[in-house]
């Protein structure tokens, strides 16, 4: 980890319902374009005495002129809580989940085919996408 990087936490909140600590991170990094999320997770893990896998950092914006970035962080009590609460796209970014393999056009076509049906027929169509339910 590089020296000269300072992390400040603002708006700290302990969220018992989602079993996490959430905060706004203010990162001071003079002379550097930005700080990697991995580096931030490791520094937060050391500060909050947890492993870096149970931390999620996102939404960073570098301020004009550089040297300062602001983002959001969640420190989860356990890995299970993180997997249960975090959005799927963030889990994919962390390498904890697989992304959708179907093509976007196929998903849209399936959605539009399903719009023509109601109730159990729609459920059958989504369960068996190969057949056209006409």
mmCIF file of C-alpha atoms in Angstrom:
data_model
loop_
_atom_site.group_PDB
_atom_site.id
_atom_site.type_symbol
_atom_site.label_atom_id
_atom_site.label_comp_id
_atom_site.label_asym_id
_atom_site.label_seq_id
_atom_site.Cartn_x
_atom_site.Cartn_y
_atom_site.Cartn_z
ATOM 1 C CA UNK A 1 0.000 0.000 0.000
ATOM 2 C CA UNK A 2 1.197 3.454 -0.846
ATOM 3 C CA UNK A 3 1.933 6.063 1.769
ATOM 4 C CA UNK A 4 0.377 9.505 1.496
ATOM 5 C CA UNK A 5 -3.155 8.119 1.268
ATOM 6 C CA UNK A 6 -5.498 9.225 4.048
ATOM 7 C CA UNK A 7 -8.975 7.803 4.560
ATOM 8 C CA UNK A 8 -11.586 9.741 6.517
ATOM 9 C CA UNK A 9 -15.019 8.383 7.323
ATOM 10 C CA UNK A 10 -18.086 10.607 7.450
ATOM 11 C CA UNK A 11 -21.751 9.881 8.166
ATOM 12 C CA UNK A 12 -20.888 6.607 9.928
ATOM 13 C CA UNK A 13 -23.936 4.473 10.664
ATOM 14 C CA UNK A 14 -24.278 1.031 12.218
ATOM 15 C CA UNK A 15 -27.105 -0.695 10.371
ATOM 16 C CA UNK A 16 -28.211 -3.645 12.511
ATOM 17 C CA UNK A 17 -30.994 -4.737 10.124
ATOM 18 C CA UNK A 18 -28.531 -5.277 7.270
ATOM 19 C CA UNK A 19 -25.729 -6.302 9.693
ATOM 20 C CA UNK A 20 -23.249 -3.783 8.398
ATOM 21 C CA UNK A 21 -21.489 -0.532 9.152
ATOM 22 C CA UNK A 22 -21.988 1.992 6.374
ATOM 23 C CA UNK A 23 -20.125 5.232 5.793
ATOM 24 C CA UNK A 24 -19.050 7.863 3.333
ATOM 25 C CA UNK A 25 -15.324 7.641 2.600
ATOM 26 C CA UNK A 26 -13.241 10.681 1.881
ATOM 27 C CA UNK A 27 -9.873 9.665 0.423
ATOM 28 C CA UNK A 28 -7.017 12.163 0.264
ATOM 29 C CA UNK A 29 -4.400 11.116 -2.285
ATOM 30 C CA UNK A 30 -2.168 14.050 -3.251
ATOM 31 C CA UNK A 31 0.129 13.340 -6.180
ATOM 32 C CA UNK A 32 -1.873 10.297 -7.281
ATOM 33 C CA UNK A 33 -4.681 10.098 -9.836
ATOM 34 C CA UNK A 34 -6.794 7.852 -7.592
ATOM 35 C CA UNK A 35 -6.629 4.888 -5.194
ATOM 36 C CA UNK A 36 -7.715 1.380 -6.192
ATOM 37 C CA UNK A 37 -10.767 -0.113 -4.517
ATOM 38 C CA UNK A 38 -8.695 -3.134 -3.516
ATOM 39 C CA UNK A 39 -6.252 -0.889 -1.654
ATOM 40 C CA UNK A 40 -9.130 0.907 0.069
ATOM 41 C CA UNK A 41 -10.701 -2.397 1.123
ATOM 42 C CA UNK A 42 -7.405 -3.564 2.619
ATOM 43 C CA UNK A 43 -6.965 -0.310 4.578
ATOM 44 C CA UNK A 44 -10.561 -0.471 5.859
ATOM 45 C CA UNK A 45 -10.119 -4.133 6.804
ATOM 46 C CA UNK A 46 -7.128 -3.197 8.924
ATOM 47 C CA UNK A 47 -9.027 -0.300 10.540
ATOM 48 C CA UNK A 48 -12.207 -2.276 11.318
ATOM 49 C CA UNK A 49 -10.386 -5.554 12.127
ATOM 50 C CA UNK A 50 -12.143 -7.696 9.515
ATOM 51 C CA UNK A 51 -11.220 -9.391 6.249
ATOM 52 C CA UNK A 52 -11.209 -7.407 2.992
ATOM 53 C CA UNK A 53 -13.760 -9.785 1.395
ATOM 54 C CA UNK A 54 -16.541 -8.610 3.735
ATOM 55 C CA UNK A 55 -16.115 -4.969 2.674
ATOM 56 C CA UNK A 56 -17.823 -3.321 -0.283
ATOM 57 C CA UNK A 57 -16.622 0.038 -1.653
ATOM 58 C CA UNK A 58 -18.355 1.793 -4.541
ATOM 59 C CA UNK A 59 -19.450 5.087 -6.044
ATOM 60 C CA UNK A 60 -16.129 6.912 -6.015
ATOM 61 C CA UNK A 61 -15.783 10.287 -7.698
ATOM 62 C CA UNK A 62 -12.513 12.181 -7.953
ATOM 63 C CA UNK A 63 -12.905 15.878 -7.174
ATOM 64 C CA UNK A 64 -11.853 18.475 -9.715
ATOM 65 C CA UNK A 65 -8.139 19.175 -9.454
ATOM 66 C CA UNK A 66 -7.442 15.673 -8.157
ATOM 67 C CA UNK A 67 -6.044 14.691 -4.818
ATOM 68 C CA UNK A 68 -9.404 13.926 -3.230
ATOM 69 C CA UNK A 69 -12.092 11.328 -3.882
ATOM 70 C CA UNK A 70 -15.391 10.592 -2.186
ATOM 71 C CA UNK A 71 -17.287 7.312 -2.196
ATOM 72 C CA UNK A 72 -19.300 4.899 -0.113
ATOM 73 C CA UNK A 73 -18.298 1.838 1.908
ATOM 74 C CA UNK A 74 -20.126 -0.967 3.696
ATOM 75 C CA UNK A 75 -18.351 -3.187 6.227
ATOM 76 C CA UNK A 76 -20.424 -6.342 6.702
ATOM 77 C CA UNK A 77 -20.399 -8.471 9.849
ATOM 78 C CA UNK A 78 -20.025 -11.672 7.805
ATOM 79 C CA UNK A 79 -19.562 -12.864 4.241
ATOM 80 C CA UNK A 80 -23.066 -14.397 4.301
ATOM 81 C CA UNK A 81 -24.593 -11.009 5.140
ATOM 82 C CA UNK A 82 -22.689 -9.424 2.254
ATOM 83 C CA UNK A 83 -23.922 -12.046 -0.224
ATOM 84 C CA UNK A 84 -27.490 -11.693 1.036
ATOM 85 C CA UNK A 85 -27.688 -7.876 0.975
ATOM 86 C CA UNK A 86 -25.357 -6.608 -1.769
ATOM 87 C CA UNK A 87 -26.730 -6.170 -5.301
ATOM 88 C CA UNK A 88 -25.797 -8.897 -7.757
ATOM 89 C CA UNK A 89 -23.742 -6.627 -10.017
ATOM 90 C CA UNK A 90 -21.452 -5.692 -7.113
ATOM 91 C CA UNK A 91 -21.010 -9.372 -6.230
ATOM 92 C CA UNK A 92 -20.050 -10.015 -9.859
ATOM 93 C CA UNK A 93 -17.476 -7.204 -9.661
ATOM 94 C CA UNK A 94 -15.974 -8.773 -6.533
ATOM 95 C CA UNK A 95 -15.923 -12.206 -8.188
ATOM 96 C CA UNK A 96 -18.448 -13.725 -5.768
ATOM 97 C CA UNK A 97 -21.176 -14.382 -8.359
ATOM 98 C CA UNK A 98 -21.515 -15.198 -12.038
ATOM 99 C CA UNK A 99 -22.951 -12.689 -14.478
ATOM 100 C CA UNK A 100 -25.857 -13.491 -16.797
ATOM 101 C CA UNK A 101 -24.720 -15.492 -19.787
ATOM 102 C CA UNK A 102 -27.753 -14.993 -22.017
ATOM 103 C CA UNK A 103 -27.605 -12.297 -24.649
ATOM 104 C CA UNK A 104 -29.439 -9.053 -24.045
ATOM 105 C CA UNK A 105 -31.542 -9.482 -27.172
ATOM 106 C CA UNK A 106 -32.671 -12.956 -26.047
ATOM 107 C CA UNK A 107 -33.704 -11.609 -22.633
ATOM 108 C CA UNK A 108 -35.694 -8.813 -24.269
ATOM 109 C CA UNK A 109 -37.402 -11.200 -26.705
ATOM 110 C CA UNK A 110 -38.346 -13.550 -23.841
ATOM 111 C CA UNK A 111 -39.738 -10.615 -21.848
ATOM 112 C CA UNK A 112 -41.822 -9.423 -24.808
ATOM 113 C CA UNK A 113 -43.145 -12.942 -25.506
ATOM 114 C CA UNK A 114 -44.172 -13.241 -21.857
ATOM 115 C CA UNK A 115 -46.137 -9.993 -22.060
ATOM 116 C CA UNK A 116 -48.688 -11.722 -24.320
ATOM 117 C CA UNK A 117 -49.699 -14.206 -21.599
ATOM 118 C CA UNK A 118 -51.090 -14.027 -18.073
ATOM 119 C CA UNK A 119 -50.942 -16.237 -15.004
ATOM 120 C CA UNK A 120 -49.773 -19.845 -15.265
ATOM 121 C CA UNK A 121 -49.128 -19.657 -19.010
ATOM 122 C CA UNK A 122 -46.621 -16.871 -18.400
ATOM 123 C CA UNK A 123 -44.920 -18.966 -15.699
ATOM 124 C CA UNK A 124 -44.722 -21.945 -18.088
ATOM 125 C CA UNK A 125 -43.204 -19.732 -20.781
ATOM 126 C CA UNK A 126 -40.515 -18.377 -18.447
ATOM 127 C CA UNK A 127 -39.747 -21.884 -17.141
ATOM 128 C CA UNK A 128 -39.467 -23.360 -20.636
ATOM 129 C CA UNK A 129 -38.063 -20.596 -22.866
ATOM 130 C CA UNK A 130 -37.263 -22.831 -25.870
ATOM 131 C CA UNK A 131 -40.925 -23.436 -26.721
ATOM 132 C CA UNK A 132 -43.072 -20.711 -28.172
ATOM 133 C CA UNK A 133 -46.343 -20.754 -26.244
ATOM 134 C CA UNK A 134 -48.940 -20.021 -28.939
#
